[in-house]
Short mmCIF file of C-alpha atoms in Angstrom, two decimals:
data_model
loop_
_atom_site.label_atom_id
_atom_site.label_comp_id
_atom_site.label_asym_id
_atom_site.label_seq_id
_atom_site.Cartn_x
_atom_site.Cartn_y
_atom_site.Cartn_z
CA SER U 1 0.00 0.00 0.00
CA LEU U 2 1.12 3.56 -0.61
CA ARG U 3 1.59 5.57 2.56
CA LEU U 4 3.75 8.42 3.78
CA SER U 5 7.00 6.51 4.08
CA GLY U 6 10.32 5.88 2.42
CA SER U 7 9.05 2.59 0.99
CA THR U 8 6.56 4.53 -1.14
CA THR U 9 9.35 6.70 -2.55
CA TRP U 10 11.28 3.50 -3.28
CA ILE U 11 8.52 1.61 -5.08
CA LEU U 12 7.48 4.57 -7.23
CA ALA U 13 11.10 5.29 -8.13
CA LEU U 14 11.63 1.62 -8.92
CA GLN U 15 8.64 1.60 -11.24
CA GLY U 16 10.21 4.50 -13.12
CA ALA U 17 13.63 2.81 -13.18
CA LEU U 18 12.24 -0.41 -14.68
CA ARG U 19 10.31 1.52 -17.29
CA GLN U 20 13.45 3.45 -18.24
CA ILE U 21 15.13 0.24 -19.37
CA ALA U 22 11.94 -0.91 -21.17
CA CYS U 23 11.10 -3.62 -18.64
CA PRO U 24 7.34 -4.32 -18.49
CA VAL U 25 6.09 -3.67 -14.96
CA ILE U 26 2.71 -3.69 -13.26
CA HIS U 27 2.30 -1.90 -9.93
CA ILE U 28 -0.50 -3.12 -7.67
CA ALA U 29 -1.15 -1.41 -4.34
CA VAL U 30 -3.04 -3.45 -1.75
CA GLY U 31 -5.59 -0.99 -0.44
CA GLU U 32 -7.05 2.28 -1.65
CA PRO U 33 -5.51 5.55 -2.87
CA SER U 34 -4.17 7.68 -0.03
CA GLU U 35 -2.91 11.23 0.26
CA VAL U 36 0.33 10.11 -1.38
CA GLY U 37 0.62 11.72 -4.79
CA VAL U 38 1.39 9.42 -7.72
CA PRO U 39 3.09 11.12 -10.68
CA ASP U 40 0.80 11.62 -13.65
CA ASP U 41 2.97 9.48 -15.91
CA TYR U 42 3.00 6.54 -13.47
CA THR U 43 0.33 3.85 -13.13
CA VAL U 44 -0.75 2.32 -9.83
CA LEU U 45 -3.67 -0.13 -9.67
CA TYR U 46 -5.50 -0.53 -6.35
CA THR U 47 -7.19 -3.60 -4.92
CA GLY U 48 -9.37 -1.68 -2.46
CA ARG U 49 -9.62 -2.65 1.21
CA ALA U 50 -10.50 -6.29 1.69
CA ARG U 51 -12.31 -5.49 4.92
CA ARG U 52 -14.98 -3.63 2.97
CA HIS U 53 -16.14 -6.91 1.46
CA TRP U 54 -19.66 -7.63 2.75
CA LEU U 55 -18.69 -10.87 4.50
CA LEU U 56 -15.75 -9.31 6.27
CA ARG U 57 -17.76 -6.24 7.27
CA LEU U 58 -20.42 -8.51 8.73
CA SER U 59 -17.73 -10.52 10.53
CA ARG U 60 -16.40 -7.41 12.18
CA ILE U 61 -19.88 -6.31 13.25
CA LEU U 62 -20.36 -9.73 14.85
CA GLN U 63 -16.83 -9.55 16.36
CA LEU U 64 -15.83 -12.74 14.55
CA HIS U 65 -12.47 -11.17 13.69
CA LYS U 66 -11.68 -11.37 17.42
CA LEU U 67 -13.25 -14.76 18.05
CA LEU U 68 -11.82 -16.40 14.91
CA PRO U 69 -8.78 -14.31 13.95
CA GLU U 70 -7.15 -17.00 11.77
CA TRP U 71 -10.36 -17.54 9.81
CA PHE U 72 -10.78 -13.77 9.38
CA ASP U 73 -7.19 -13.31 8.15
CA SER U 74 -7.61 -16.23 5.74
CA LYS U 75 -10.79 -14.72 4.28
CA SER U 76 -9.12 -11.30 3.97
CA ASP U 77 -6.24 -12.91 2.11
CA GLN U 78 -8.63 -14.71 -0.23
CA VAL U 79 -10.48 -11.49 -1.06
CA THR U 80 -7.23 -9.62 -1.73
CA GLY U 81 -5.93 -12.54 -3.79
CA ARG U 82 -9.02 -12.62 -6.00
CA ARG U 83 -8.73 -8.90 -6.63
CA ILE U 84 -5.05 -9.13 -7.52
CA GLN U 85 -5.75 -12.02 -9.89
CA ALA U 86 -8.57 -10.04 -11.49
CA ILE U 87 -6.21 -7.10 -12.12
CA LEU U 88 -3.62 -9.42 -13.62
CA ARG U 89 -6.21 -11.04 -15.91
CA ARG U 90 -7.56 -7.70 -17.10
CA ARG U 91 -4.05 -6.58 -17.96
CA GLY U 92 -3.10 -9.90 -19.53
CA TRP U 93 -0.45 -10.56 -16.87
CA GLN U 94 -1.72 -13.76 -15.29
CA ASP U 95 1.11 -15.81 -16.83
CA ARG U 96 3.76 -13.12 -17.19
CA LEU U 97 5.25 -12.61 -13.73
CA ASP U 98 8.98 -13.29 -13.66
CA LEU U 99 9.54 -11.51 -10.35
CA VAL U 100 7.32 -10.07 -7.62
CA ILE U 101 8.80 -7.16 -5.63
CA LYS U 102 7.40 -6.11 -2.27
CA ASP U 103 8.26 -4.22 0.89
CA PHE U 104 9.29 -6.57 3.71
CA THR U 105 6.92 -5.18 6.33
CA GLY U 106 3.84 -5.52 4.13
CA ASP U 107 1.82 -8.73 4.12
CA THR U 108 2.34 -11.08 1.18
CA PRO U 109 -0.98 -12.15 -0.38
CA GLY U 110 -1.07 -15.93 -0.70
CA CYS U 111 -1.78 -15.78 -4.44
CA LEU U 112 1.68 -14.28 -5.05
CA LYS U 113 3.66 -16.91 -3.17
CA VAL U 114 3.78 -19.16 -6.21
CA TRP U 115 5.95 -16.60 -8.02
CA PRO U 116 9.63 -15.71 -7.51
CA LEU U 117 9.55 -13.03 -4.85
CA VAL U 118 12.04 -10.48 -3.53
CA SER U 119 11.14 -8.86 -0.22
CA VAL U 120 13.08 -5.65 0.41
CA ILE U 121 13.90 -4.45 3.93
CA HIS U 122 13.86 -0.65 4.25
CA GLN U 123 14.33 -0.13 7.95
CA ASN U 124 16.21 -1.32 10.99
CA LEU U 125 14.18 -4.14 12.52
CA SER U 126 15.98 -4.36 15.85
CA PRO U 127 14.67 -2.33 18.81
CA ASP U 128 16.31 1.03 19.28
CA ARG U 129 18.25 1.03 22.55
CA GLY U 130 19.50 4.60 22.42
CA SER U 131 22.00 5.04 19.64
CA PRO U 132 21.69 2.30 16.99
CA ALA U 133 25.46 2.02 16.91
CA ARG U 134 25.30 0.78 20.49
CA SER U 135 22.45 -1.68 19.97
CA ASN U 136 22.97 -5.32 20.84
CA PRO U 137 22.63 -7.33 17.60
CA ALA U 138 22.09 -10.66 19.39
CA ARG U 139 18.29 -10.77 19.34
CA SER U 140 16.43 -13.82 18.18
CA ASN U 141 12.94 -12.41 17.83
CA PRO U 142 12.52 -8.66 17.16
CA ALA U 143 8.73 -8.89 17.31
CA ARG U 144 8.87 -10.33 20.83
CA SER U 145 11.57 -7.97 22.12
CA ASN U 146 9.66 -4.93 20.82
CA PRO U 147 5.95 -5.73 20.44
CA ALA U 148 5.24 -2.32 18.92
CA ARG U 149 7.45 -3.12 15.92
CA ARG U 150 5.68 -5.70 13.79
CA VAL U 151 8.10 -7.92 11.91
CA PRO U 152 6.52 -10.44 9.52
CA ALA U 153 7.94 -13.93 9.75
CA PRO U 154 9.77 -14.91 6.55
CA ARG U 155 8.91 -18.07 4.72
CA SER U 156 11.00 -21.19 5.14
CA GLU U 157 14.62 -20.82 4.10
CA THR U 158 14.09 -23.82 1.84
CA ASP U 159 11.56 -21.91 -0.27
CA PRO U 160 13.45 -21.07 -3.49
CA ALA U 161 10.94 -18.38 -4.44
CA LEU U 162 11.89 -16.03 -1.59
CA ILE U 163 14.83 -13.61 -1.70
CA LEU U 164 15.42 -11.23 1.20
CA ALA U 165 17.22 -8.02 0.24
CA ALA U 166 18.18 -4.83 2.08
CA VAL U 167 18.69 -1.27 0.85
CA SER U 168 22.04 -0.83 2.59
CA ARG U 169 24.76 -2.87 4.25
CA ALA U 170 23.81 -1.47 7.65
CA VAL U 171 20.20 -2.59 7.25
CA ALA U 172 21.37 -6.01 6.08
CA GLU U 173 23.62 -6.41 9.12
CA ASP U 174 20.80 -5.33 11.42
CA ALA U 175 18.40 -7.85 9.83
CA ARG U 176 20.94 -10.65 10.09
CA GLY U 177 21.34 -9.76 13.75
CA VAL U 178 17.67 -10.63 14.32
CA GLY U 179 17.94 -13.93 12.45
CA LEU U 180 16.99 -13.07 8.86
CA ASP U 181 18.92 -14.42 5.89
CA VAL U 182 19.56 -11.34 3.74
CA SER U 183 21.16 -12.42 0.49
CA CYS U 184 21.78 -9.14 -1.34
CA ILE U 185 21.84 -5.35 -1.28
CA LEU U 186 19.43 -3.55 -3.60
CA TYR U 187 19.81 0.23 -3.42
CA ASN U 188 16.92 2.62 -3.89
CA PRO U 189 17.12 4.23 -7.33
CA LEU U 190 17.72 7.97 -7.60
CA ASP U 191 16.75 9.65 -10.87
CA VAL U 192 18.72 12.89 -10.76
CA GLU U 193 17.28 14.33 -13.97
CA ARG U 194 13.71 13.72 -12.81
CA LEU U 195 14.46 15.36 -9.45
CA ARG U 196 15.79 18.45 -11.19
CA ARG U 197 12.69 18.72 -13.38
CA LEU U 198 10.44 18.43 -10.31
CA ALA U 199 12.54 20.96 -8.39
CA ALA U 200 12.06 23.51 -11.18
CA ALA U 201 8.26 23.33 -10.89
CA ASP U 202 8.14 25.99 -8.16
CA HIS U 203 10.41 28.53 -6.48
CA PRO U 204 9.68 28.96 -2.76
CA HIS U 205 10.77 32.32 -1.40
CA GLY U 206 12.59 32.62 1.87
CA ASP U 207 15.88 32.21 3.67
CA TYR U 208 15.48 28.93 5.50
CA LEU U 209 16.96 25.69 6.80
CA LEU U 210 14.94 22.61 5.99
CA PHE U 211 13.87 19.31 7.47
CA ALA U 212 12.01 17.06 4.99
CA GLY U 213 10.50 13.79 6.15
CA SER U 214 7.99 12.30 8.56
CA LEU U 215 7.57 14.13 11.86
CA HIS U 216 8.69 11.28 14.08
CA ARG U 217 10.88 11.33 17.19
CA ASP U 218 13.41 8.94 15.66
CA LYS U 219 14.03 11.56 12.96
CA GLY U 220 15.52 13.95 15.53
CA VAL U 221 12.87 16.60 14.89
CA TYR U 222 12.88 17.86 18.49
CA GLN U 223 16.67 17.95 18.69
CA LEU U 224 16.74 20.01 15.50
CA LEU U 225 14.23 22.46 16.99
CA GLU U 226 16.33 22.80 20.16
CA ALA U 227 19.56 23.23 18.18
CA PHE U 228 17.98 25.87 15.95
CA ALA U 229 16.84 27.83 19.03
CA ARG U 230 20.34 27.70 20.54
CA ALA U 231 22.05 28.71 17.30
CA GLY U 232 20.35 32.14 17.23
CA LEU U 233 20.19 32.22 13.44
CA SER U 234 18.42 34.86 11.38
CA GLN U 235 17.07 32.25 8.98
CA GLN U 236 13.80 30.38 9.41
CA LEU U 237 13.45 26.63 9.98
CA TRP U 238 10.95 24.90 7.69
CA TYR U 239 9.54 21.43 8.26
CA VAL U 240 8.15 19.68 5.16
CA GLY U 241 6.27 16.54 6.15
CA ALA U 242 3.45 15.15 8.24
CA GLY U 243 3.41 13.04 11.36
CA LYS U 244 2.13 12.53 14.87
CA GLU U 245 4.65 14.93 16.44
CA LEU U 246 3.28 18.02 14.69
CA GLN U 247 1.37 19.40 17.68
CA GLY U 248 4.22 18.59 20.05
CA LEU U 249 6.70 20.42 17.82
CA GLN U 250 4.43 23.43 17.52
CA SER U 251 4.06 23.56 21.30
CA ARG U 252 7.81 23.22 21.84
CA ALA U 253 8.53 25.98 19.31
CA ARG U 254 6.22 28.30 21.28
CA SER U 255 7.88 27.42 24.57
CA LEU U 256 11.30 28.14 23.06
CA GLY U 257 10.06 31.49 21.75
CA ILE U 258 10.87 30.67 18.12
CA ASP U 259 7.39 29.90 16.76
CA ASP U 260 7.60 33.04 14.58
CA ARG U 261 10.66 31.56 12.81
CA VAL U 262 9.53 27.92 12.48
CA VAL U 263 7.22 26.99 9.60
CA PHE U 264 5.34 23.70 9.36
CA LEU U 265 4.36 23.18 5.72
CA GLY U 266 2.82 19.72 6.06
CA TYR U 267 3.01 16.97 3.47
CA ARG U 268 3.91 18.01 -0.09
CA ASP U 269 3.51 15.80 -3.16
CA ASN U 270 6.54 17.57 -4.60
CA PRO U 271 9.00 18.59 -1.86
CA TYR U 272 11.88 19.10 -4.28
CA PRO U 273 11.50 22.85 -4.88
CA TYR U 274 11.78 23.33 -1.12
CA ILE U 275 14.88 21.13 -0.99
CA ALA U 276 16.49 22.87 -3.95
CA GLN U 277 16.01 26.38 -2.54
CA ALA U 278 17.06 25.62 1.06
CA ARG U 279 20.23 27.11 2.51
CA LEU U 280 20.84 23.83 4.32
CA LEU U 281 18.97 20.53 4.71
CA VAL U 282 19.33 18.75 8.06
CA LEU U 283 18.60 15.10 8.85
CA PRO U 284 19.41 14.41 12.54
CA SER U 285 17.85 10.91 12.63
CA ARG U 286 18.85 8.17 15.04
CA ARG U 287 17.91 5.46 12.54
CA GLU U 288 17.84 5.54 8.74
CA ALA U 289 18.13 2.87 6.08
CA MET U 290 19.93 5.21 3.69
CA GLY U 291 19.25 8.87 4.37
CA TYR U 292 17.58 9.22 0.98
CA VAL U 293 16.53 12.85 1.41
CA CYS U 294 20.18 13.86 1.84
CA LEU U 295 21.04 12.08 -1.40
CA GLU U 296 18.22 13.99 -3.07
CA ALA U 297 19.54 17.25 -1.63
CA ALA U 298 23.04 16.50 -2.92
CA ALA U 299 21.63 15.72 -6.38
CA LEU U 300 19.97 19.16 -6.35
CA GLY U 301 23.11 20.93 -5.15
CA THR U 302 21.79 21.70 -1.66
CA PRO U 303 24.25 21.46 1.26
CA PHE U 304 23.20 19.10 4.05
CA LEU U 305 24.09 17.78 7.48
CA VAL U 306 23.31 14.25 8.62
CA SER U 307 23.75 12.34 11.88
CA ASP U 308 26.16 9.42 11.98
CA TYR U 309 23.67 6.52 12.18
CA PRO U 310 25.30 3.30 10.88
CA ALA U 311 24.16 3.52 7.24
CA ALA U 312 25.48 7.08 6.88
CA ALA U 313 29.04 5.79 6.46
CA GLU U 314 28.01 3.98 3.25
CA PHE U 315 26.85 7.13 1.49
CA PHE U 316 28.17 10.35 3.06
CA ASP U 317 31.48 12.10 3.67
CA PRO U 318 32.57 12.15 7.33
CA GLY U 319 32.66 15.95 7.13
CA VAL U 320 28.86 16.27 6.88
CA GLN U 321 28.11 13.79 9.67
CA ILE U 322 27.34 14.76 13.26
CA ALA U 323 28.11 12.25 16.01
CA LEU U 324 25.00 10.99 17.79
CA ASP U 325 26.91 9.89 20.88
CA PRO U 326 27.20 11.03 23.57
CA GLU U 327 23.50 11.74 23.31
CA GLY U 328 23.52 14.48 25.93
CA ASP U 329 25.79 16.70 23.82
CA PHE U 330 24.12 16.10 20.46
CA VAL U 331 21.96 19.23 20.48
CA GLU U 332 24.94 21.45 21.22
CA ARG U 333 27.04 19.80 18.50
CA LEU U 334 24.19 20.20 16.03
CA SER U 335 23.68 23.84 17.00
CA GLN U 336 27.35 24.63 16.41
CA ARG U 337 27.33 22.83 13.05
CA LEU U 338 24.28 24.82 11.94
CA ARG U 339 26.14 28.05 12.63
CA ASP U 340 29.35 26.84 11.01
CA SER U 341 27.60 25.50 7.90
CA LEU U 342 25.89 28.81 7.21
CA GLU U 343 29.13 30.75 7.65
CA SER U 344 31.18 28.56 5.30
CA PRO U 345 30.27 25.88 2.72
CA VAL U 346 29.99 22.29 3.95
CA GLU U 347 31.69 19.31 2.31
CA PRO U 348 30.39 17.98 -1.04
CA GLY U 349 28.66 15.39 1.10
CA VAL U 350 28.28 12.21 -0.97
CA LEU U 351 31.00 9.59 -1.34
CA ASP U 352 32.45 8.84 -4.77
CA GLY U 353 30.49 6.24 -6.75
CA VAL U 354 27.24 6.56 -4.78
CA PHE U 355 25.22 8.21 -7.54
CA GLU U 356 26.48 5.63 -10.03
CA ARG U 357 25.25 2.78 -7.80
CA LEU U 358 21.88 4.50 -7.38
CA ALA U 359 21.39 5.28 -11.07
CA PRO U 360 17.95 4.00 -12.14
CA GLY U 361 19.28 1.74 -14.88
CA ALA U 362 21.86 0.14 -12.58
CA VAL U 363 19.30 -0.51 -9.84
CA ALA U 364 16.69 -1.86 -12.27
CA ARG U 365 19.20 -4.28 -13.76
CA SER U 366 20.18 -5.48 -10.27
CA TYR U 367 16.54 -6.47 -9.72
CA LEU U 368 16.30 -8.21 -13.08
CA ALA U 369 19.42 -10.20 -12.24
CA LEU U 370 17.40 -11.91 -9.49
CA ILE U 371 15.09 -13.56 -12.02
CA SER U 372 17.64 -16.21 -12.90
CA GLN U 373 18.41 -17.04 -9.24
#
């Protein structure tokens, strides 16, 4: 399903990458259209919500989903499966699937398990015990050690149709630490030319620093607010994104006396004009699979700062990274780096060869290489 997350950016970009190399692709979203904007030249086909089927609605009214949860889940899967098969038939794809690609944390409809399948992990699955660099990797069951983080159980390792992949080495190492057999790294594609076209669609006016992403505590959104207040800058701080911390951030900005210089723009279908025009983009996350928004900023020529979560070392120069530990000093370090970065240019930011590895054609071909496995 398409939701406000990095996996949506990935799957839409991957659709574009496959099309660029003339690979036939069909994109089916389990669920209904959401507030996520799909580019006009992209096609996404929706199954609708299975729970709106009359039998499943009746089951919920009668509370059968609580009394007979396995039966309810089985029926939901059957409804979704029939709808997927109907889409494939209408498009003439019922016998054409060489590879099914899905996000790891999404359920796998039973009808697709007969096809070769790659399940891509986009996030750290282990519980966050402070800094991820200090986390203990020796956990056997991430779902049990952190009930709030739902981790689907993979199919049997003997199933030749399943390939587990990760979007970075750090994510792969984290997944292996919780007992998953990750066999390959598949980077998220980054279409630089498309980004530049989207960035030219609008020209926001203002002198501002930018955070772009979901408003979640793990993203360091409060630490950024505190650091901005300490830095005493003349620029504004703009947040582009939605999330459950919006009201908390607004309240904290008022208590810090900076609410007149902090702008919450909400979710934007096209955030790239804001990224392109920013004086500095800041991503102070504790956990990231890649730090994709910083790669997008670099592609648009926007300076950025990023925290030193484990995956950062795969993509970014040390000079643009800010040490997360010790945690108590992070806000002060970030505040100083904000001042320094506005006084003098920051490092180029991205390591040599990164954009080549993320080129749409290269990423698309890495997926196609899995078909013969």
